[in-house]
Short mmCIF file of C-alpha atoms in Angstrom, two decimals:
data_model
loop_
_atom_site.label_atom_id
_atom_site.label_comp_id
_atom_site.label_asym_id
_atom_site.label_seq_id
_atom_site.Cartn_x
_atom_site.Cartn_y
_atom_site.Cartn_z
CA UNK A 1 155.55 -50.47 101.05
CA UNK A 2 157.28 -47.90 98.80
CA UNK A 3 157.45 -44.27 99.81
CA UNK A 4 154.94 -41.62 98.87
CA UNK A 5 154.59 -39.95 95.48
CA UNK A 6 155.82 -36.41 96.13
CA UNK A 7 154.37 -33.54 94.10
CA UNK A 8 157.23 -31.25 93.06
CA UNK A 9 155.28 -28.87 90.78
CA UNK A 10 151.63 -28.38 89.86
CA UNK A 11 149.70 -26.11 87.51
CA UNK A 12 146.38 -26.50 85.66
CA UNK A 13 147.87 -28.82 83.04
CA UNK A 14 150.72 -30.86 84.50
CA UNK A 15 152.28 -32.30 87.61
CA UNK A 16 155.93 -33.05 88.16
CA UNK A 17 156.25 -35.85 90.68
CA UNK A 18 159.04 -37.76 92.39
CA UNK A 19 158.39 -41.50 91.90
CA UNK A 20 159.92 -43.63 94.66
CA UNK A 21 161.80 -46.83 93.89
CA UNK A 22 159.72 -49.97 94.41
CA UNK A 23 156.47 -48.50 93.06
CA UNK A 24 154.97 -49.38 89.68
CA UNK A 25 154.22 -46.51 87.31
CA UNK A 26 150.95 -48.16 86.23
CA UNK A 27 148.91 -50.82 88.02
CA UNK A 28 149.43 -54.35 86.77
CA UNK A 29 146.77 -56.81 85.63
CA UNK A 30 147.41 -58.99 88.67
CA UNK A 31 145.20 -57.76 91.56
CA UNK A 32 148.26 -57.88 93.81
CA UNK A 33 149.86 -55.15 91.65
CA UNK A 34 147.18 -52.49 92.17
CA UNK A 35 149.43 -49.97 93.95
CA UNK A 36 151.07 -47.62 91.46
CA UNK A 37 151.89 -43.98 90.76
CA UNK A 38 148.78 -43.71 88.57
CA UNK A 39 146.53 -45.33 91.20
CA UNK A 40 147.79 -42.99 93.91
CA UNK A 41 147.35 -39.92 91.70
CA UNK A 42 143.82 -40.80 90.60
CA UNK A 43 142.70 -41.80 94.11
CA UNK A 44 144.83 -39.46 96.24
CA UNK A 45 147.12 -40.42 99.09
CA UNK A 46 146.01 -40.38 102.69
CA UNK A 47 147.75 -38.31 105.32
CA UNK A 48 150.48 -39.73 107.53
CA UNK A 49 151.98 -38.41 110.75
CA UNK A 50 154.52 -36.36 108.78
CA UNK A 51 152.82 -35.77 105.40
CA UNK A 52 149.46 -34.22 104.56
CA UNK A 53 147.01 -35.93 102.24
CA UNK A 54 147.35 -35.39 98.51
CA UNK A 55 144.32 -34.64 96.33
CA UNK A 56 142.91 -36.99 93.72
CA UNK A 57 143.58 -36.08 90.09
CA UNK A 58 140.78 -37.98 88.31
CA UNK A 59 142.06 -37.29 84.77
CA UNK A 60 145.77 -37.90 85.48
CA UNK A 61 147.59 -39.65 82.63
CA UNK A 62 151.22 -40.79 82.44
CA UNK A 63 152.89 -40.15 79.08
CA UNK A 64 155.92 -42.21 80.16
CA UNK A 65 156.96 -44.77 82.77
CA UNK A 66 159.87 -45.52 85.03
CA UNK A 67 160.80 -49.09 85.93
CA UNK A 68 159.75 -50.56 89.28
CA UNK A 69 163.25 -50.24 90.77
CA UNK A 70 163.84 -46.74 89.41
CA UNK A 71 163.13 -43.53 91.28
CA UNK A 72 162.92 -40.16 89.60
CA UNK A 73 160.92 -37.27 88.27
CA UNK A 74 157.89 -37.97 86.08
CA UNK A 75 155.58 -35.60 84.24
CA UNK A 76 151.81 -36.18 84.44
CA UNK A 77 149.06 -34.73 82.25
CA UNK A 78 146.10 -33.43 84.26
CA UNK A 79 143.58 -32.95 81.44
CA UNK A 80 142.98 -34.45 77.98
CA UNK A 81 144.65 -31.59 76.06
CA UNK A 82 147.79 -31.63 78.21
CA UNK A 83 147.97 -35.43 78.11
CA UNK A 84 147.68 -35.45 74.30
CA UNK A 85 150.42 -32.82 73.96
CA UNK A 86 152.74 -34.69 76.34
CA UNK A 87 152.12 -38.00 74.55
CA UNK A 88 152.97 -36.40 71.21
CA UNK A 89 156.18 -34.91 72.62
CA UNK A 90 157.31 -38.25 74.06
CA UNK A 91 156.42 -40.11 70.85
CA UNK A 92 158.32 -37.55 68.74
CA UNK A 93 161.24 -37.85 71.18
CA UNK A 94 161.41 -34.09 71.66
CA UNK A 95 161.55 -34.55 75.44
CA UNK A 96 165.10 -34.70 76.76
CA UNK A 97 165.64 -37.34 79.42
CA UNK A 98 168.62 -37.63 81.73
CA UNK A 99 169.53 -40.63 83.81
CA UNK A 100 171.94 -40.75 86.73
CA UNK A 101 172.93 -44.10 88.19
CA UNK A 102 173.85 -44.28 91.86
CA UNK A 103 175.72 -47.47 92.71
CA UNK A 104 176.99 -49.02 95.90
CA UNK A 105 180.49 -50.44 95.96
CA UNK A 106 183.88 -49.58 94.54
CA UNK A 107 184.74 -48.60 90.99
CA UNK A 108 187.45 -50.88 89.56
CA UNK A 109 188.88 -48.89 86.68
CA UNK A 110 190.68 -51.79 84.99
CA UNK A 111 187.46 -53.81 84.76
CA UNK A 112 185.35 -50.97 83.38
CA UNK A 113 184.13 -50.96 79.80
CA UNK A 114 182.38 -48.15 78.03
CA UNK A 115 178.90 -48.98 76.80
CA UNK A 116 178.96 -46.11 74.34
CA UNK A 117 179.33 -46.94 70.63
#
């Protein structure tokens, strides 16, 4: 089972969360794919021996997704007005995103090709 969704920042309008690798952003149509960031935010996460329970955010909406195998910070709208604003910003591409790849192995310089145009 993937790690917990960690809340990094919270105010009345948004959450910033750390999505663990191996967890869907949104639940899938297949009943076996119910566990997701959105599901855990809407329903809350139970306490463990080392972590306290997280509250349920009934109106939580995700304006963007990260792939199943990707971990990273996500922004979440906590009310309809915030969700609408975030959706508009992502659609207009005014949100700056940064990606950092962490790889295992050795870099072979002679075999490397730039993917930039």
